[in-house]
Amino acid sequence: MSKCIGVLALQGAFREHVAALRALGVETREVRQLRDLSGTDAMVIPGGESTTMGKLLNELGIMQPLRERIDSGMPVFGTCAGLILLCREIVDSQQPRLGELDAVVRRNAFGRQVDSFEENLPVPVLGPEPFPAVFIRAPIIMNVGSGVEVLAHVTQDGDKRAVAVRQGNILAASFHPELTEDTRFHKYFLDMCQS
Ligand code: GLN
């Protein structure tokens, strides 16, 4: 059965995700309002500005229905701001969120002086080649619950911090696979959608 992947298209880098998925031959749908959710089998939440996206999700009445779909097992892939929206706890912030990922996240965790950077990141589930991870005002995961698998980490001030995680049907990365030519993260997500 062919799947339709929804890409939350309220704000941020959604076009790049749509392009990456289409390049892999997948049907996509831009989700701008509640009714766009029906008929989608999975969902991508892109990078952008998590406070704005969270506010819009509430205003458009998408937040709770999306939360329920994730609860009932719909695969979801959040990148950067999308990861933030998925997390249960956001350090020093009460901003609206889905809160489905058992993790504590810190926004803009690499400081102003390193606004964005690229790093060849080992991600063992994707194979031996490191992944070209583009970080843009990126969050970092401070803590994860026991049901969360860490797929990649960086070392910050001597501590290992997760930057890509999976919790069952939830995949999240603090960087932007959609901005690179490397399709392995999207393929990994599509595998999650098939199983
Ligand atoms: N700093 C942004 C936020 O907190 C995330 C940055 C991004 O998505 N590139 O929402």
Short mmCIF file of C-alpha atoms and ligand atoms in Angstrom, two decimals:
data_model
loop_
_atom_site.label_atom_id
_atom_site.label_comp_id
_atom_site.label_asym_id
_atom_site.label_seq_id
_atom_site.Cartn_x
_atom_site.Cartn_y
_atom_site.Cartn_z
CA MET A 1 0.00 0.00 0.00
CA SER A 2 1.42 3.40 -0.87
CA LYS A 3 1.57 5.91 1.93
CA CYS A 4 0.86 9.62 1.98
CA ILE A 5 3.22 11.59 4.18
CA GLY A 6 1.87 14.85 5.58
CA VAL A 7 4.31 17.71 6.00
CA LEU A 8 3.22 20.40 8.45
CA ALA A 9 3.30 23.52 6.29
CA LEU A 10 2.37 26.34 8.65
CA GLN A 11 5.80 27.90 8.76
CA GLY A 12 9.50 27.08 8.34
CA ALA A 13 11.43 24.66 6.12
CA PHE A 14 8.54 22.47 4.95
CA ARG A 15 9.24 22.80 1.20
CA GLU A 16 12.62 21.14 1.59
CA HIS A 17 11.04 18.12 3.32
CA VAL A 18 8.41 17.85 0.58
CA ALA A 19 11.17 17.94 -2.05
CA ALA A 20 13.27 15.33 -0.22
CA LEU A 21 10.29 12.97 0.11
CA ARG A 22 9.17 13.48 -3.48
CA ALA A 23 12.70 12.73 -4.67
CA LEU A 24 12.27 9.37 -2.93
CA GLY A 25 9.06 8.79 -4.88
CA VAL A 26 6.68 9.29 -1.97
CA GLU A 27 3.29 10.99 -2.09
CA THR A 28 3.21 14.01 0.21
CA ARG A 29 0.58 16.44 1.38
CA GLU A 30 1.17 19.89 2.87
CA VAL A 31 -0.83 20.11 6.08
CA ARG A 32 -2.11 23.66 6.62
CA GLN A 33 -5.41 22.99 8.32
CA LEU A 34 -7.09 20.29 10.31
CA ARG A 35 -8.83 18.67 7.37
CA ASP A 36 -5.48 18.09 5.63
CA LEU A 37 -4.59 15.63 8.39
CA SER A 38 -7.11 13.03 7.28
CA GLY A 39 -5.73 10.75 4.64
CA THR A 40 -2.14 11.18 5.81
CA ASP A 41 -0.39 8.08 7.14
CA ALA A 42 2.57 9.84 8.74
CA MET A 43 3.71 13.35 9.49
CA VAL A 44 6.84 15.47 9.22
CA ILE A 45 7.19 18.52 11.46
CA PRO A 46 9.86 20.77 9.98
CA GLY A 47 12.35 23.26 11.36
CA GLY A 48 11.33 26.86 11.77
CA GLU A 49 10.23 28.71 14.86
CA SER A 50 8.76 26.38 17.46
CA THR A 51 6.85 29.07 19.42
CA THR A 52 5.08 30.29 16.26
CA MET A 53 4.35 26.78 15.05
CA GLY A 54 3.00 25.73 18.46
CA LYS A 55 0.75 28.77 18.63
CA LEU A 56 -0.59 28.12 15.13
CA LEU A 57 -1.18 24.43 15.90
CA ASN A 58 -3.37 25.50 18.82
CA GLU A 59 -5.17 28.28 16.94
CA LEU A 60 -5.96 26.00 14.00
CA GLY A 61 -7.20 23.21 16.27
CA ILE A 62 -4.55 20.81 14.96
CA MET A 63 -2.58 20.30 18.20
CA GLN A 64 -4.84 17.84 19.98
CA PRO A 65 -5.90 15.78 16.92
CA LEU A 66 -2.26 15.46 15.89
CA ARG A 67 -1.29 14.42 19.43
CA GLU A 68 -3.99 11.75 19.36
CA ARG A 69 -2.79 10.43 15.98
CA ILE A 70 0.77 10.18 17.33
CA ASP A 71 -0.56 8.47 20.48
CA SER A 72 -2.30 5.91 18.34
CA GLY A 73 0.94 5.07 16.52
CA MET A 74 1.16 7.38 13.50
CA PRO A 75 4.85 7.77 12.55
CA VAL A 76 6.13 11.32 13.01
CA PHE A 77 9.49 12.89 12.17
CA GLY A 78 10.39 16.23 13.76
CA THR A 79 13.45 18.21 12.76
CA CYS A 80 14.86 21.10 14.81
CA ALA A 81 11.78 23.18 15.78
CA GLY A 82 9.79 20.01 15.03
CA LEU A 83 11.87 18.12 17.60
CA ILE A 84 11.24 20.89 20.15
CA LEU A 85 7.48 20.66 19.58
CA LEU A 86 7.56 16.91 20.14
CA CYS A 87 9.36 17.08 23.50
CA ARG A 88 7.65 16.67 26.85
CA GLU A 89 9.72 19.40 28.53
CA ILE A 90 11.39 22.53 27.13
CA VAL A 91 13.95 24.13 29.44
CA ASP A 92 12.70 27.53 30.73
CA SER A 93 9.69 27.56 28.43
CA GLN A 94 5.97 26.95 28.78
CA GLN A 95 5.38 27.30 25.02
CA PRO A 96 2.73 25.08 23.43
CA ARG A 97 3.97 21.66 22.35
CA LEU A 98 2.81 18.19 21.39
CA GLY A 99 4.80 16.72 24.29
CA GLU A 100 4.79 13.15 22.99
CA LEU A 101 8.54 12.52 23.18
CA ASP A 102 9.85 11.64 26.62
CA ALA A 103 12.75 14.08 26.52
CA VAL A 104 13.90 17.39 27.95
CA VAL A 105 15.15 19.82 25.30
CA ARG A 106 17.04 23.11 25.45
CA ARG A 107 16.40 25.54 22.61
CA ASN A 108 19.18 27.42 20.82
CA ALA A 109 21.64 25.31 22.75
CA PHE A 110 24.79 26.04 20.80
CA GLY A 111 24.92 29.76 21.62
CA ARG A 112 24.82 32.81 19.40
CA GLN A 113 28.42 32.70 18.28
CA VAL A 114 27.84 29.33 16.59
CA ASP A 115 24.48 30.11 15.05
CA SER A 116 24.81 27.40 12.47
CA PHE A 117 27.38 24.79 11.54
CA GLU A 118 27.74 21.47 9.78
CA GLU A 119 29.20 18.38 11.36
CA ASN A 120 29.89 14.87 10.08
CA LEU A 121 27.90 13.00 12.66
CA PRO A 122 28.14 9.27 13.34
CA VAL A 123 24.61 7.79 13.17
CA PRO A 124 25.13 4.01 13.44
CA VAL A 125 21.55 3.08 12.42
CA LEU A 126 22.19 4.76 9.05
CA GLY A 127 25.38 2.82 8.35
CA PRO A 128 29.12 3.44 8.76
CA GLU A 129 29.27 6.73 6.77
CA PRO A 130 28.76 9.76 9.03
CA PHE A 131 25.75 11.96 8.29
CA PRO A 132 26.30 15.60 7.17
CA ALA A 133 24.30 17.24 9.94
CA VAL A 134 23.37 20.91 9.44
CA PHE A 135 22.61 22.63 12.75
CA ILE A 136 20.79 25.99 12.64
CA ARG A 137 20.06 27.64 16.02
CA ALA A 138 19.64 24.06 17.02
CA PRO A 139 18.19 22.56 20.17
CA ILE A 140 19.92 19.87 22.18
CA ILE A 141 18.39 17.08 24.20
CA MET A 142 19.43 17.23 27.84
CA ASN A 143 17.72 14.05 29.07
CA VAL A 144 15.71 11.19 27.66
CA GLY A 145 13.34 8.69 29.23
CA SER A 146 14.07 4.96 29.26
CA GLY A 147 11.92 4.30 26.17
CA VAL A 148 13.97 6.64 24.01
CA GLU A 149 16.79 5.35 21.81
CA VAL A 150 19.60 7.81 21.16
CA LEU A 151 20.60 7.59 17.47
CA ALA A 152 23.27 10.30 17.53
CA HIS A 153 24.91 12.58 20.02
CA VAL A 154 27.38 15.41 20.28
CA THR A 155 29.67 16.18 23.18
CA GLN A 156 29.09 19.56 24.80
CA ASP A 157 31.12 20.75 27.79
CA GLY A 158 32.23 17.16 28.34
CA ASP A 159 28.66 15.80 28.39
CA LYS A 160 27.13 13.58 25.74
CA ARG A 161 23.92 15.16 24.47
CA ALA A 162 21.45 13.51 22.14
CA VAL A 163 20.75 15.19 18.79
CA ALA A 164 18.77 12.40 17.12
CA VAL A 165 16.40 10.05 18.91
CA ARG A 166 13.68 7.51 18.34
CA GLN A 167 10.83 6.54 20.63
CA GLY A 168 8.74 3.91 18.84
CA ASN A 169 6.81 5.76 16.12
CA ILE A 170 8.54 9.09 16.89
CA LEU A 171 11.78 10.12 15.15
CA ALA A 172 13.43 13.45 15.91
CA ALA A 173 16.63 15.23 14.95
CA SER A 174 17.92 18.59 16.11
CA PHE A 175 19.55 19.16 12.71
CA HIS A 176 18.19 19.42 9.15
CA PRO A 177 18.47 16.28 6.95
CA GLU A 178 16.16 17.99 4.43
CA LEU A 179 18.85 20.57 3.65
CA THR A 180 21.39 18.01 2.47
CA GLU A 181 21.58 15.61 -0.45
CA ASP A 182 21.86 12.67 1.94
CA THR A 183 18.49 10.93 1.97
CA ARG A 184 19.26 8.30 4.59
CA PHE A 185 17.27 9.92 7.40
CA HIS A 186 14.18 10.27 5.23
CA LYS A 187 14.61 6.67 4.07
CA TYR A 188 14.90 5.53 7.68
CA PHE A 189 11.65 7.36 8.41
CA LEU A 190 9.95 5.78 5.41
CA ASP A 191 11.01 2.36 6.72
CA MET A 192 9.29 3.26 10.01
CA CYS A 193 6.18 4.13 7.99
CA GLN A 194 6.15 0.76 6.21
CA SER A 195 6.51 -1.39 9.32
N1 GLN B 1 15.61 27.96 17.35
C1 GLN B 1 14.39 27.51 16.74
C2 GLN B 1 13.31 27.29 17.78
O1 GLN B 1 13.58 27.31 18.93
C3 GLN B 1 14.62 26.22 15.99
C4 GLN B 1 15.59 26.46 14.85
C5 GLN B 1 15.30 25.67 13.61
O2 GLN B 1 14.26 25.01 13.49
N2 GLN B 1 16.18 25.80 12.66
O3 GLN B 1 12.17 27.14 17.43
#
